[in-house]
PDB file of C-alpha atoms and ligand atoms in Angstrom:
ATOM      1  CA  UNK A   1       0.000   0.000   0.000  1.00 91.00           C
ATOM      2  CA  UNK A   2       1.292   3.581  -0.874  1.00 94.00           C
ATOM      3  CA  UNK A   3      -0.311   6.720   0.193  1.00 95.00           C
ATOM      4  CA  UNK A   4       1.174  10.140  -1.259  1.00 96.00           C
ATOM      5  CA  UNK A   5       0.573  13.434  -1.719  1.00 97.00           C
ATOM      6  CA  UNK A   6       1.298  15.527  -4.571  1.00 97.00           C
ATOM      7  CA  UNK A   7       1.925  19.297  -3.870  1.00 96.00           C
ATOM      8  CA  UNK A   8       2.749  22.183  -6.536  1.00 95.00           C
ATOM      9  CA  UNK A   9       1.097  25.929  -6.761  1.00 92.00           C
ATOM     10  CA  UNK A  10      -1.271  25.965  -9.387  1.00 85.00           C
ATOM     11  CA  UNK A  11       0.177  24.581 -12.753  1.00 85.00           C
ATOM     12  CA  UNK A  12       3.026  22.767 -11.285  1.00 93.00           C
ATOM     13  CA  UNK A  13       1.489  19.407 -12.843  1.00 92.00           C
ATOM     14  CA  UNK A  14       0.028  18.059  -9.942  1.00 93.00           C
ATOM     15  CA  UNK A  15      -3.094  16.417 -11.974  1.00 90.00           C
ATOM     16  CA  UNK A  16      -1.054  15.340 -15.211  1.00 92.00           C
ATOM     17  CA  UNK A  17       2.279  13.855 -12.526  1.00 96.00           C
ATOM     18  CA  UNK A  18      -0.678  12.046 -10.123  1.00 95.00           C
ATOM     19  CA  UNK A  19      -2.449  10.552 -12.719  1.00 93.00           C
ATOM     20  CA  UNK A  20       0.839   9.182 -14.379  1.00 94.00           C
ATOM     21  CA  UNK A  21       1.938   7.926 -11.100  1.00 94.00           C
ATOM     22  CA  UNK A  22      -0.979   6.525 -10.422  1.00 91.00           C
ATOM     23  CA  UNK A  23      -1.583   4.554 -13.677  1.00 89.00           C
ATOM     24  CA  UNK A  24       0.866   1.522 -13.457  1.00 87.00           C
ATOM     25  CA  UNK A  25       1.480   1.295  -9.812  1.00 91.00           C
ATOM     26  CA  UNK A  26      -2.519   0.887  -9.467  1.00 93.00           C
ATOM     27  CA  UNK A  27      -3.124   4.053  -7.195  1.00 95.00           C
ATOM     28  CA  UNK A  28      -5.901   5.740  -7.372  1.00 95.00           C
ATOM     29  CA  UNK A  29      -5.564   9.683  -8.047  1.00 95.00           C
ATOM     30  CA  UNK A  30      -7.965  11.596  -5.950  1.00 95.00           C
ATOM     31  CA  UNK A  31      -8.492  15.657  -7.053  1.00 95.00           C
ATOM     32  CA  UNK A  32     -10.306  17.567  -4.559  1.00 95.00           C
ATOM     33  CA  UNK A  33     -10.561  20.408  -6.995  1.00 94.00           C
ATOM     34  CA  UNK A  34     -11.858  17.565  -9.632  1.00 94.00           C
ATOM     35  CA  UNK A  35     -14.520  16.736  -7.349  1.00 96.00           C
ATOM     36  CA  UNK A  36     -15.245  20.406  -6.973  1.00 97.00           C
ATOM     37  CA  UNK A  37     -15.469  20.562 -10.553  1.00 94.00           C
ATOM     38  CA  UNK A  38     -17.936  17.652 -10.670  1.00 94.00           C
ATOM     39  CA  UNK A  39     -20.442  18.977  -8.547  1.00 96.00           C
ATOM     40  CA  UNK A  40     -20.159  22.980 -10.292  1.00 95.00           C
ATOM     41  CA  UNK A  41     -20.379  21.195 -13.876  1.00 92.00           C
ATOM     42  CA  UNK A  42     -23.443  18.871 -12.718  1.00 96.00           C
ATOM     43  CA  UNK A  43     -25.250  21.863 -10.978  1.00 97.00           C
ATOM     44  CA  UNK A  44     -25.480  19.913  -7.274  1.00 97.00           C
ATOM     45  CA  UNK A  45     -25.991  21.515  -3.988  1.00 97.00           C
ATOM     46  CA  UNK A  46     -22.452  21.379  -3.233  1.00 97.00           C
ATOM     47  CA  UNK A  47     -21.792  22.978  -6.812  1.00 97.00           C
ATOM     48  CA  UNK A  48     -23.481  26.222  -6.146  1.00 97.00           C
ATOM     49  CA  UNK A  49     -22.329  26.252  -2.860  1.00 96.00           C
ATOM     50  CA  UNK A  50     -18.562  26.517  -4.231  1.00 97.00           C
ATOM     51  CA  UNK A  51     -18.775  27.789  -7.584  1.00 96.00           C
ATOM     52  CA  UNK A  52     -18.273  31.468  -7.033  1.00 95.00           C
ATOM     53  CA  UNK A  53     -15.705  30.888  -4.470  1.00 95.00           C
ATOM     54  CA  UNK A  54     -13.649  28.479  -6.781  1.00 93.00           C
ATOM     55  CA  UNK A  55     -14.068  31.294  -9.901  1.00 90.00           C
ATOM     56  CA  UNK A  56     -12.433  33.830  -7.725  1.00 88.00           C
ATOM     57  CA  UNK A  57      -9.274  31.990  -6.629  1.00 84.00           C
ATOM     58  CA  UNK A  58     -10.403  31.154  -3.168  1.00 87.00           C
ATOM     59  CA  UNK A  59     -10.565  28.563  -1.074  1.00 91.00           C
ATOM     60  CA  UNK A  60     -13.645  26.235  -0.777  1.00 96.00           C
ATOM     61  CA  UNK A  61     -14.200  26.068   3.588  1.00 97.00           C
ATOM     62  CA  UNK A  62     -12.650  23.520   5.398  1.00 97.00           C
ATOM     63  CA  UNK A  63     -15.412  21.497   6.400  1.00 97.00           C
ATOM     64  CA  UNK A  64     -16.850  21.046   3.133  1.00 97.00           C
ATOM     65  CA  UNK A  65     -13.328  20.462   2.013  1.00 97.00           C
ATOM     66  CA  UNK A  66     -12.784  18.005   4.935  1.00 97.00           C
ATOM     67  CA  UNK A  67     -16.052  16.017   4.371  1.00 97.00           C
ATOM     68  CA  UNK A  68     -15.551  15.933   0.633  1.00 97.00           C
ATOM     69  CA  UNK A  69     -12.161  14.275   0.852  1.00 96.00           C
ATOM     70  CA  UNK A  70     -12.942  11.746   3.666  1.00 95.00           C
ATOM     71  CA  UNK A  71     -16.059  10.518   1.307  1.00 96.00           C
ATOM     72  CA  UNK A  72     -13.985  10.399  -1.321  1.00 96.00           C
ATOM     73  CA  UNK A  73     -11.286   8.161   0.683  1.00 94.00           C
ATOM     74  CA  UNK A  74     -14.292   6.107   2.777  1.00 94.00           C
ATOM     75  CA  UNK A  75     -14.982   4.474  -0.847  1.00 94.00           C
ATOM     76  CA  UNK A  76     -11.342   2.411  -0.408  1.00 90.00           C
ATOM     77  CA  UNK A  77     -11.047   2.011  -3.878  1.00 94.00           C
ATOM     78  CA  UNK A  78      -7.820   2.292  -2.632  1.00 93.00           C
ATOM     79  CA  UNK A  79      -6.054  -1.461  -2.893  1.00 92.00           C
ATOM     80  CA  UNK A  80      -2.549  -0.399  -3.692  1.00 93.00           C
ATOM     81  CA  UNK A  81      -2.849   2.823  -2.061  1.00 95.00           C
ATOM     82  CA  UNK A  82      -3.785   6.448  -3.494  1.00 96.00           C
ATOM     83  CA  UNK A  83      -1.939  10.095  -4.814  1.00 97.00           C
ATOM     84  CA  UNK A  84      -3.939  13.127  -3.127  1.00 96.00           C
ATOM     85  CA  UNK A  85      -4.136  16.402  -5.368  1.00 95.00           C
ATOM     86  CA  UNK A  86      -5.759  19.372  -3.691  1.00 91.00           C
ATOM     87  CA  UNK A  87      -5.679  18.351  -0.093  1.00 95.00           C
ATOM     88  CA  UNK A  88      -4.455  19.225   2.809  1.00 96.00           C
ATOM     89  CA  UNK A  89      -3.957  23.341   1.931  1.00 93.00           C
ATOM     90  CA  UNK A  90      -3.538  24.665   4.814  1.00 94.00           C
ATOM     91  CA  UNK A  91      -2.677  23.774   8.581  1.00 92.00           C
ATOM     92  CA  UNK A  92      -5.984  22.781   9.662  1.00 94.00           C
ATOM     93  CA  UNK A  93      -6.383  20.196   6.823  1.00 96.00           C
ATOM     94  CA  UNK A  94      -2.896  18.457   7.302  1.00 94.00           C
ATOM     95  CA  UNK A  95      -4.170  18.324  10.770  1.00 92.00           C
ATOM     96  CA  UNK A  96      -6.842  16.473   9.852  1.00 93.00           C
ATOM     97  CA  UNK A  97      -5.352  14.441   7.339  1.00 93.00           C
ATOM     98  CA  UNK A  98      -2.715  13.348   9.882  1.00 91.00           C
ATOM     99  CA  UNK A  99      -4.717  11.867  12.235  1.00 92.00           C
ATOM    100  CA  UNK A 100      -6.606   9.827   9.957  1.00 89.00           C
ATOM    101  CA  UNK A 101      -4.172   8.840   7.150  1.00 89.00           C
ATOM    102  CA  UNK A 102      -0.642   7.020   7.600  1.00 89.00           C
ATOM    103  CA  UNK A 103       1.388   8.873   4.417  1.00 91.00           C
ATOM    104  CA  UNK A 104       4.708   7.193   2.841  1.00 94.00           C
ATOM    105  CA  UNK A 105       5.474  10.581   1.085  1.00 95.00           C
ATOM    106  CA  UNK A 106       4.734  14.204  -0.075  1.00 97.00           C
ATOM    107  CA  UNK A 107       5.819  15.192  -3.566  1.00 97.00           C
ATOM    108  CA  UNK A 108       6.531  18.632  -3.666  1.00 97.00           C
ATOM    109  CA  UNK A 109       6.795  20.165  -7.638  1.00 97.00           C
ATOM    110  CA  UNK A 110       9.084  23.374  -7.414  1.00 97.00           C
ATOM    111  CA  UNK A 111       7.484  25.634  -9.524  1.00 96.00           C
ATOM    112  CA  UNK A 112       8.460  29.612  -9.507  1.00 95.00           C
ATOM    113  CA  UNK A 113       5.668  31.907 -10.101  1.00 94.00           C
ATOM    114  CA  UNK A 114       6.784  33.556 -13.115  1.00 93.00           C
ATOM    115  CA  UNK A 115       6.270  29.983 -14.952  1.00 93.00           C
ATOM    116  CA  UNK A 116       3.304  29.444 -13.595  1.00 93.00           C
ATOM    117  CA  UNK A 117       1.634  32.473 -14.856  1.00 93.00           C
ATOM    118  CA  UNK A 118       2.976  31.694 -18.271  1.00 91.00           C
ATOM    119  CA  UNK A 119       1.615  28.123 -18.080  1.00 89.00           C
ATOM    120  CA  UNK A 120      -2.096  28.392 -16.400  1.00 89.00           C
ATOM    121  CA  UNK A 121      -3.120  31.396 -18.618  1.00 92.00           C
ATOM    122  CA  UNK A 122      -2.274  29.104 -21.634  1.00 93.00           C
ATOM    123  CA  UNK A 123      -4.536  26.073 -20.172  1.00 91.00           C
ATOM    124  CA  UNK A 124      -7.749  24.689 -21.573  1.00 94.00           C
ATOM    125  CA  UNK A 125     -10.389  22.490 -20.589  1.00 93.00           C
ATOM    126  CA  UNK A 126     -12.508  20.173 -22.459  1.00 94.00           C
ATOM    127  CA  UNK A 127     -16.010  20.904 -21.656  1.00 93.00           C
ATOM    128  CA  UNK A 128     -17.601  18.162 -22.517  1.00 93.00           C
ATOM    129  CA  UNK A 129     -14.968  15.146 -21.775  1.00 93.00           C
ATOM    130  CA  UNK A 130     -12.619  17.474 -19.033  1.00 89.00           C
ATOM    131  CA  UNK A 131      -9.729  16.615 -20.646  1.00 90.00           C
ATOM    132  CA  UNK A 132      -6.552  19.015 -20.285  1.00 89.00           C
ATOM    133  CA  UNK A 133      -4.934  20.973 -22.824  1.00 92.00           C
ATOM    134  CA  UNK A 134      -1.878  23.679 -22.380  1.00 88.00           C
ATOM    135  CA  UNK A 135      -1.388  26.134 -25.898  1.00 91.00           C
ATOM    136  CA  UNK A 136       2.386  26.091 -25.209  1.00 86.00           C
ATOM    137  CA  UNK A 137       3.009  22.366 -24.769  1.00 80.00           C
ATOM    138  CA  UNK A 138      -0.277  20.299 -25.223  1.00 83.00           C
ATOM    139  CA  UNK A 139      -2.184  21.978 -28.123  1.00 91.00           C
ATOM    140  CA  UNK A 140      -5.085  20.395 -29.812  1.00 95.00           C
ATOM    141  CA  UNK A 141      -4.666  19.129 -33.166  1.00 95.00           C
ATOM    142  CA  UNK A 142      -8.040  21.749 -34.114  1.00 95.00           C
ATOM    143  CA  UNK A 143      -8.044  25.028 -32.573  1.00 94.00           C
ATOM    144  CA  UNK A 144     -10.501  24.685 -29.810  1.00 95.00           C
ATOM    145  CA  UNK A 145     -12.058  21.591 -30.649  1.00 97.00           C
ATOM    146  CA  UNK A 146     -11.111  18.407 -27.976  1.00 96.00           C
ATOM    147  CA  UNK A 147      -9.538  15.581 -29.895  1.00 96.00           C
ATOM    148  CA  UNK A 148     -10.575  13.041 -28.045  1.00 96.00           C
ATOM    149  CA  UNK A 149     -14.950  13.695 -28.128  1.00 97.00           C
ATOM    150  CA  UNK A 150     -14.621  16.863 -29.869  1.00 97.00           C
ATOM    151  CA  UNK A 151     -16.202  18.908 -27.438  1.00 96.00           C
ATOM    152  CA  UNK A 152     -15.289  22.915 -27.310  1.00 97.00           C
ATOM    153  CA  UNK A 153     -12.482  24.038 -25.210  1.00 96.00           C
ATOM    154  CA  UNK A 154     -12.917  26.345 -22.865  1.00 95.00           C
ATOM    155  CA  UNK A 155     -10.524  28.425 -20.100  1.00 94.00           C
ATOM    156  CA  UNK A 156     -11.211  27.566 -16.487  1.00 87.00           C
ATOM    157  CA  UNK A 157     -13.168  30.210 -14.847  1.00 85.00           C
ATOM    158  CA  UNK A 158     -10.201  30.499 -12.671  1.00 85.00           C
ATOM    159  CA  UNK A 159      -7.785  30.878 -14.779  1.00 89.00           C
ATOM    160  CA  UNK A 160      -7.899  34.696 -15.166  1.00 91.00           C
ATOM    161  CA  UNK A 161      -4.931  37.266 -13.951  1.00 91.00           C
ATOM    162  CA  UNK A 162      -7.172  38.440 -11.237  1.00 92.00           C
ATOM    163  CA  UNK A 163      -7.751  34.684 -10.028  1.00 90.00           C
ATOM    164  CA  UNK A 164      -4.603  33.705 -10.588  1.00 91.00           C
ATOM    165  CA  UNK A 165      -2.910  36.629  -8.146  1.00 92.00           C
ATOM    166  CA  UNK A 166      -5.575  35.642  -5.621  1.00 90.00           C
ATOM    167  CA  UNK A 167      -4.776  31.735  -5.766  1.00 88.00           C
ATOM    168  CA  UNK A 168      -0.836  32.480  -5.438  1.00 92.00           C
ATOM    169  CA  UNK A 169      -1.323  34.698  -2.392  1.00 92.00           C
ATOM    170  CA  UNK A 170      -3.635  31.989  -1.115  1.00 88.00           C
ATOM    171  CA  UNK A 171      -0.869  29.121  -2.029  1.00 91.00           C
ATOM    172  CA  UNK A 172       1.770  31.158  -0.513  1.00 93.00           C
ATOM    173  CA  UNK A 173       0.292  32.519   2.422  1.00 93.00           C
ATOM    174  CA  UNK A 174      -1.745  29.181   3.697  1.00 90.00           C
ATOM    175  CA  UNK A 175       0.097  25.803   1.498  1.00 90.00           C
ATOM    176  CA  UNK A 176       3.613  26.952   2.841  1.00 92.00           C
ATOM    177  CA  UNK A 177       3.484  26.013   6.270  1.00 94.00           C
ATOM    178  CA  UNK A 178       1.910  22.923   5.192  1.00 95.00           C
ATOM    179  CA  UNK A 179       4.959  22.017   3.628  1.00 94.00           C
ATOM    180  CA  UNK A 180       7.334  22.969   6.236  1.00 94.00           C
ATOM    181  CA  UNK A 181       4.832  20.978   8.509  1.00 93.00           C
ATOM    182  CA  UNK A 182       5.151  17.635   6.183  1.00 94.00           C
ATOM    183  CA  UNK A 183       9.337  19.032   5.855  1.00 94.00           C
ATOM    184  CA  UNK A 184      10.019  18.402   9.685  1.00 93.00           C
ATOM    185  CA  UNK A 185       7.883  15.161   9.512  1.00 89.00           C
ATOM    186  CA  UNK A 186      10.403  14.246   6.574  1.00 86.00           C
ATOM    187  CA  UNK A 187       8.120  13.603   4.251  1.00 92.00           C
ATOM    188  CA  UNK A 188       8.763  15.376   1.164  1.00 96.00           C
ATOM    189  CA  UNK A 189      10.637  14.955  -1.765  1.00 97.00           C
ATOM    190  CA  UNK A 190      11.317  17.898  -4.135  1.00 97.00           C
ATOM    191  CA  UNK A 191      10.991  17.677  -7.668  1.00 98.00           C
ATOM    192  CA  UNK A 192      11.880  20.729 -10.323  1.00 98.00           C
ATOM    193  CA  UNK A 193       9.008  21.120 -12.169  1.00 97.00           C
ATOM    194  CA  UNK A 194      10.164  23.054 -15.092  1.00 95.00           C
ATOM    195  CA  UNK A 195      11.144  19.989 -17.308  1.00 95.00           C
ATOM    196  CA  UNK A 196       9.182  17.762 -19.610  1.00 92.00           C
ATOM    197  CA  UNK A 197       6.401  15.415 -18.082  1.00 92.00           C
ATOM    198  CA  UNK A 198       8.291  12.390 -18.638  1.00 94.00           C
ATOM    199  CA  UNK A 199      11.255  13.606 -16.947  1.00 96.00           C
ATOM    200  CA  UNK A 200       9.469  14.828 -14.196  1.00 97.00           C
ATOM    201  CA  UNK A 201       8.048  11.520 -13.634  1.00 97.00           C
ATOM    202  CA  UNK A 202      11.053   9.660 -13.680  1.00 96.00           C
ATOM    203  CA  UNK A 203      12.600  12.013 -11.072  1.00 97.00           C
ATOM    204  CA  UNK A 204       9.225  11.891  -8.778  1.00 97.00           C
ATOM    205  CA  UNK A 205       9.581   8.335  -9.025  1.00 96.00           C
ATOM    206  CA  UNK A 206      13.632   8.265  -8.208  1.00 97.00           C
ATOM    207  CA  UNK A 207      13.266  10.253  -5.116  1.00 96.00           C
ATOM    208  CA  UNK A 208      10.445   7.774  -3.830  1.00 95.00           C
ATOM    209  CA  UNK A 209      12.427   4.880  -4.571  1.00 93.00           C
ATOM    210  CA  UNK A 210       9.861   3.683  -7.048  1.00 92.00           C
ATOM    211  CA  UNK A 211      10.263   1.624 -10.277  1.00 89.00           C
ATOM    212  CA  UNK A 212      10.686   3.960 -13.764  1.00 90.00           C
ATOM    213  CA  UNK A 213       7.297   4.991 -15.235  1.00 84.00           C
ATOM    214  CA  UNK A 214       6.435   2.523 -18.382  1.00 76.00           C
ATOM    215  CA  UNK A 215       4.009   3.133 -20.812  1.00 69.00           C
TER     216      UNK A 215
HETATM  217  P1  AMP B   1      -7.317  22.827  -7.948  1.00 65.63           P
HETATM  218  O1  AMP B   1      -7.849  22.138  -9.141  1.00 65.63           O
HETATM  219  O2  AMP B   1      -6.584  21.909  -7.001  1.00 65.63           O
HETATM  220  O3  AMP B   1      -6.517  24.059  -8.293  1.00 65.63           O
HETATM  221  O4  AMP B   1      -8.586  23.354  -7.095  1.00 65.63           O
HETATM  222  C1  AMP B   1      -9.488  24.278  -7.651  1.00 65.63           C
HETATM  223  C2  AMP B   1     -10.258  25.005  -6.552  1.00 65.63           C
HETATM  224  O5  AMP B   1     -10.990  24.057  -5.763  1.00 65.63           O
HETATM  225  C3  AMP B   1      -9.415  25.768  -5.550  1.00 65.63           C
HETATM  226  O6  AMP B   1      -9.018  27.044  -6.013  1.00 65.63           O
HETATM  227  C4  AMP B   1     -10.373  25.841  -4.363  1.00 65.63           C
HETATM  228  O7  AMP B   1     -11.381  26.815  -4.569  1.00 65.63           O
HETATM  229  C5  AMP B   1     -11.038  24.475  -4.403  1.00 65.63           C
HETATM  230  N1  AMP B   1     -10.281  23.494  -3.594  1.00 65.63           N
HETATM  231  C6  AMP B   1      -9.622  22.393  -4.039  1.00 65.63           C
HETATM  232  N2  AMP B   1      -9.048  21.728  -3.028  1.00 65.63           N
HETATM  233  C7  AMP B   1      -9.354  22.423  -1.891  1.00 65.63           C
HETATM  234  C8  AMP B   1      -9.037  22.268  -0.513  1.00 65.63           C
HETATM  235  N3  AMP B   1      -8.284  21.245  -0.067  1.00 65.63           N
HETATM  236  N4  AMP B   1      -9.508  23.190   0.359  1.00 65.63           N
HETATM  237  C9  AMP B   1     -10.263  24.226  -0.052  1.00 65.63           C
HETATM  238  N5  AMP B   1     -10.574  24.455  -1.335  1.00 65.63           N
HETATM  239  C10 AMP B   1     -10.134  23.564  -2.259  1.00 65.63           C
END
Protein backbone atom coordinates (compact mmCIF):
# COMPACT_ATOMS: atom_id res chain seq x y z
CA UNK A 1 0.00 0.00 0.00
CA UNK A 2 1.29 3.58 -0.87
CA UNK A 3 -0.31 6.72 0.19
CA UNK A 4 1.17 10.14 -1.26
CA UNK A 5 0.57 13.43 -1.72
CA UNK A 6 1.30 15.53 -4.57
CA UNK A 7 1.93 19.30 -3.87
CA UNK A 8 2.75 22.18 -6.54
CA UNK A 9 1.10 25.93 -6.76
CA UNK A 10 -1.27 25.96 -9.39
CA UNK A 11 0.18 24.58 -12.75
CA UNK A 12 3.03 22.77 -11.28
CA UNK A 13 1.49 19.41 -12.84
CA UNK A 14 0.03 18.06 -9.94
CA UNK A 15 -3.09 16.42 -11.97
CA UNK A 16 -1.05 15.34 -15.21
CA UNK A 17 2.28 13.86 -12.53
CA UNK A 18 -0.68 12.05 -10.12
CA UNK A 19 -2.45 10.55 -12.72
CA UNK A 20 0.84 9.18 -14.38
CA UNK A 21 1.94 7.93 -11.10
CA UNK A 22 -0.98 6.52 -10.42
CA UNK A 23 -1.58 4.55 -13.68
CA UNK A 24 0.87 1.52 -13.46
CA UNK A 25 1.48 1.30 -9.81
CA UNK A 26 -2.52 0.89 -9.47
CA UNK A 27 -3.12 4.05 -7.20
CA UNK A 28 -5.90 5.74 -7.37
CA UNK A 29 -5.56 9.68 -8.05
CA UNK A 30 -7.97 11.60 -5.95
CA UNK A 31 -8.49 15.66 -7.05
CA UNK A 32 -10.31 17.57 -4.56
CA UNK A 33 -10.56 20.41 -7.00
CA UNK A 34 -11.86 17.56 -9.63
CA UNK A 35 -14.52 16.74 -7.35
CA UNK A 36 -15.24 20.41 -6.97
CA UNK A 37 -15.47 20.56 -10.55
CA UNK A 38 -17.94 17.65 -10.67
CA UNK A 39 -20.44 18.98 -8.55
CA UNK A 40 -20.16 22.98 -10.29
CA UNK A 41 -20.38 21.20 -13.88
CA UNK A 42 -23.44 18.87 -12.72
CA UNK A 43 -25.25 21.86 -10.98
CA UNK A 44 -25.48 19.91 -7.27
CA UNK A 45 -25.99 21.52 -3.99
CA UNK A 46 -22.45 21.38 -3.23
CA UNK A 47 -21.79 22.98 -6.81
CA UNK A 48 -23.48 26.22 -6.15
CA UNK A 49 -22.33 26.25 -2.86
CA UNK A 50 -18.56 26.52 -4.23
CA UNK A 51 -18.77 27.79 -7.58
CA UNK A 52 -18.27 31.47 -7.03
CA UNK A 53 -15.71 30.89 -4.47
CA UNK A 54 -13.65 28.48 -6.78
CA UNK A 55 -14.07 31.29 -9.90
CA UNK A 56 -12.43 33.83 -7.73
CA UNK A 57 -9.27 31.99 -6.63
CA UNK A 58 -10.40 31.15 -3.17
CA UNK A 59 -10.56 28.56 -1.07
CA UNK A 60 -13.64 26.24 -0.78
CA UNK A 61 -14.20 26.07 3.59
CA UNK A 62 -12.65 23.52 5.40
CA UNK A 63 -15.41 21.50 6.40
CA UNK A 64 -16.85 21.05 3.13
CA UNK A 65 -13.33 20.46 2.01
CA UNK A 66 -12.78 18.00 4.93
CA UNK A 67 -16.05 16.02 4.37
CA UNK A 68 -15.55 15.93 0.63
CA UNK A 69 -12.16 14.28 0.85
CA UNK A 70 -12.94 11.75 3.67
CA UNK A 71 -16.06 10.52 1.31
CA UNK A 72 -13.99 10.40 -1.32
CA UNK A 73 -11.29 8.16 0.68
CA UNK A 74 -14.29 6.11 2.78
CA UNK A 75 -14.98 4.47 -0.85
CA UNK A 76 -11.34 2.41 -0.41
CA UNK A 77 -11.05 2.01 -3.88
CA UNK A 78 -7.82 2.29 -2.63
CA UNK A 79 -6.05 -1.46 -2.89
CA UNK A 80 -2.55 -0.40 -3.69
CA UNK A 81 -2.85 2.82 -2.06
CA UNK A 82 -3.79 6.45 -3.49
CA UNK A 83 -1.94 10.10 -4.81
CA UNK A 84 -3.94 13.13 -3.13
CA UNK A 85 -4.14 16.40 -5.37
CA UNK A 86 -5.76 19.37 -3.69
CA UNK A 87 -5.68 18.35 -0.09
CA UNK A 88 -4.46 19.23 2.81
CA UNK A 89 -3.96 23.34 1.93
CA UNK A 90 -3.54 24.66 4.81
CA UNK A 91 -2.68 23.77 8.58
CA UNK A 92 -5.98 22.78 9.66
CA UNK A 93 -6.38 20.20 6.82
CA UNK A 94 -2.90 18.46 7.30
CA UNK A 95 -4.17 18.32 10.77
CA UNK A 96 -6.84 16.47 9.85
CA UNK A 97 -5.35 14.44 7.34
CA UNK A 98 -2.72 13.35 9.88
CA UNK A 99 -4.72 11.87 12.24
CA UNK A 100 -6.61 9.83 9.96
CA UNK A 101 -4.17 8.84 7.15
CA UNK A 102 -0.64 7.02 7.60
CA UNK A 103 1.39 8.87 4.42
CA UNK A 104 4.71 7.19 2.84
CA UNK A 105 5.47 10.58 1.09
CA UNK A 106 4.73 14.20 -0.07
CA UNK A 107 5.82 15.19 -3.57
CA UNK A 108 6.53 18.63 -3.67
CA UNK A 109 6.80 20.16 -7.64
CA UNK A 110 9.08 23.37 -7.41
CA UNK A 111 7.48 25.63 -9.52
CA UNK A 112 8.46 29.61 -9.51
CA UNK A 113 5.67 31.91 -10.10
CA UNK A 114 6.78 33.56 -13.11
CA UNK A 115 6.27 29.98 -14.95
CA UNK A 116 3.30 29.44 -13.59
CA UNK A 117 1.63 32.47 -14.86
CA UNK A 118 2.98 31.69 -18.27
CA UNK A 119 1.61 28.12 -18.08
CA UNK A 120 -2.10 28.39 -16.40
CA UNK A 121 -3.12 31.40 -18.62
CA UNK A 122 -2.27 29.10 -21.63
CA UNK A 123 -4.54 26.07 -20.17
CA UNK A 124 -7.75 24.69 -21.57
CA UNK A 125 -10.39 22.49 -20.59
CA UNK A 126 -12.51 20.17 -22.46
CA UNK A 127 -16.01 20.90 -21.66
CA UNK A 128 -17.60 18.16 -22.52
CA UNK A 129 -14.97 15.15 -21.78
CA UNK A 130 -12.62 17.47 -19.03
CA UNK A 131 -9.73 16.61 -20.65
CA UNK A 132 -6.55 19.01 -20.28
CA UNK A 133 -4.93 20.97 -22.82
CA UNK A 134 -1.88 23.68 -22.38
CA UNK A 135 -1.39 26.13 -25.90
CA UNK A 136 2.39 26.09 -25.21
CA UNK A 137 3.01 22.37 -24.77
CA UNK A 138 -0.28 20.30 -25.22
CA UNK A 139 -2.18 21.98 -28.12
CA UNK A 140 -5.09 20.40 -29.81
CA UNK A 141 -4.67 19.13 -33.17
CA UNK A 142 -8.04 21.75 -34.11
CA UNK A 143 -8.04 25.03 -32.57
CA UNK A 144 -10.50 24.68 -29.81
CA UNK A 145 -12.06 21.59 -30.65
CA UNK A 146 -11.11 18.41 -27.98
CA UNK A 147 -9.54 15.58 -29.89
CA UNK A 148 -10.57 13.04 -28.05
CA UNK A 149 -14.95 13.70 -28.13
CA UNK A 150 -14.62 16.86 -29.87
CA UNK A 151 -16.20 18.91 -27.44
CA UNK A 152 -15.29 22.91 -27.31
CA UNK A 153 -12.48 24.04 -25.21
CA UNK A 154 -12.92 26.35 -22.87
CA UNK A 155 -10.52 28.42 -20.10
CA UNK A 156 -11.21 27.57 -16.49
CA UNK A 157 -13.17 30.21 -14.85
CA UNK A 158 -10.20 30.50 -12.67
CA UNK A 159 -7.79 30.88 -14.78
CA UNK A 160 -7.90 34.70 -15.17
CA UNK A 161 -4.93 37.27 -13.95
CA UNK A 162 -7.17 38.44 -11.24
CA UNK A 163 -7.75 34.68 -10.03
CA UNK A 164 -4.60 33.70 -10.59
CA UNK A 165 -2.91 36.63 -8.15
CA UNK A 166 -5.58 35.64 -5.62
CA UNK A 167 -4.78 31.73 -5.77
CA UNK A 168 -0.84 32.48 -5.44
CA UNK A 169 -1.32 34.70 -2.39
CA UNK A 170 -3.64 31.99 -1.11
CA UNK A 171 -0.87 29.12 -2.03
CA UNK A 172 1.77 31.16 -0.51
CA UNK A 173 0.29 32.52 2.42
CA UNK A 174 -1.74 29.18 3.70
CA UNK A 175 0.10 25.80 1.50
CA UNK A 176 3.61 26.95 2.84
CA UNK A 177 3.48 26.01 6.27
CA UNK A 178 1.91 22.92 5.19
CA UNK A 179 4.96 22.02 3.63
CA UNK A 180 7.33 22.97 6.24
CA UNK A 181 4.83 20.98 8.51
CA UNK A 182 5.15 17.64 6.18
CA UNK A 183 9.34 19.03 5.85
CA UNK A 184 10.02 18.40 9.68
CA UNK A 185 7.88 15.16 9.51
CA UNK A 186 10.40 14.25 6.57
CA UNK A 187 8.12 13.60 4.25
CA UNK A 188 8.76 15.38 1.16
CA UNK A 189 10.64 14.95 -1.77
CA UNK A 190 11.32 17.90 -4.13
CA UNK A 191 10.99 17.68 -7.67
CA UNK A 192 11.88 20.73 -10.32
CA UNK A 193 9.01 21.12 -12.17
CA UNK A 194 10.16 23.05 -15.09
CA UNK A 195 11.14 19.99 -17.31
CA UNK A 196 9.18 17.76 -19.61
CA UNK A 197 6.40 15.41 -18.08
CA UNK A 198 8.29 12.39 -18.64
CA UNK A 199 11.25 13.61 -16.95
CA UNK A 200 9.47 14.83 -14.20
CA UNK A 201 8.05 11.52 -13.63
CA UNK A 202 11.05 9.66 -13.68
CA UNK A 203 12.60 12.01 -11.07
CA UNK A 204 9.23 11.89 -8.78
CA UNK A 205 9.58 8.33 -9.03
CA UNK A 206 13.63 8.27 -8.21
CA UNK A 207 13.27 10.25 -5.12
CA UNK A 208 10.44 7.77 -3.83
CA UNK A 209 12.43 4.88 -4.57
CA UNK A 210 9.86 3.68 -7.05
CA UNK A 211 10.26 1.62 -10.28
CA UNK A 212 10.69 3.96 -13.76
CA UNK A 213 7.30 4.99 -15.24
CA UNK A 214 6.43 2.52 -18.38
CA UNK A 215 4.01 3.13 -20.81
P1 LIG B 1 -7.32 22.83 -7.95
O1 LIG B 1 -7.85 22.14 -9.14
O2 LIG B 1 -6.58 21.91 -7.00
O3 LIG B 1 -6.52 24.06 -8.29
O4 LIG B 1 -8.59 23.35 -7.09
C1 LIG B 1 -9.49 24.28 -7.65
C2 LIG B 1 -10.26 25.00 -6.55
O5 LIG B 1 -10.99 24.06 -5.76
C3 LIG B 1 -9.41 25.77 -5.55
O6 LIG B 1 -9.02 27.04 -6.01
C4 LIG B 1 -10.37 25.84 -4.36
O7 LIG B 1 -11.38 26.81 -4.57
C5 LIG B 1 -11.04 24.47 -4.40
N1 LIG B 1 -10.28 23.49 -3.59
C6 LIG B 1 -9.62 22.39 -4.04
N2 LIG B 1 -9.05 21.73 -3.03
C7 LIG B 1 -9.35 22.42 -1.89
C8 LIG B 1 -9.04 22.27 -0.51
N3 LIG B 1 -8.28 21.24 -0.07
N4 LIG B 1 -9.51 23.19 0.36
C9 LIG B 1 -10.26 24.23 -0.05
N5 LIG B 1 -10.57 24.46 -1.33
C10 LIG B 1 -10.13 23.56 -2.26
Amino acid sequence: MRKYVIMGVQGSGKSVQAAALGADLDLVHISVGDIFRWHVQNHTKIGAQVRRTMAAGELVGDDLAEAVTAERLAQHDWNYGFVIDGFPRNARQAEFFLESYDIDGVIFLYLPDEEVRRRVLARRLCSGCGMDYNLIAGRPAEEGVCDVCGGTLVTREDDTEEALAVRLREYHEKTDPVLELFRRKEYVVTVDARPSKEEVQQEIRKSLGLPPHKD
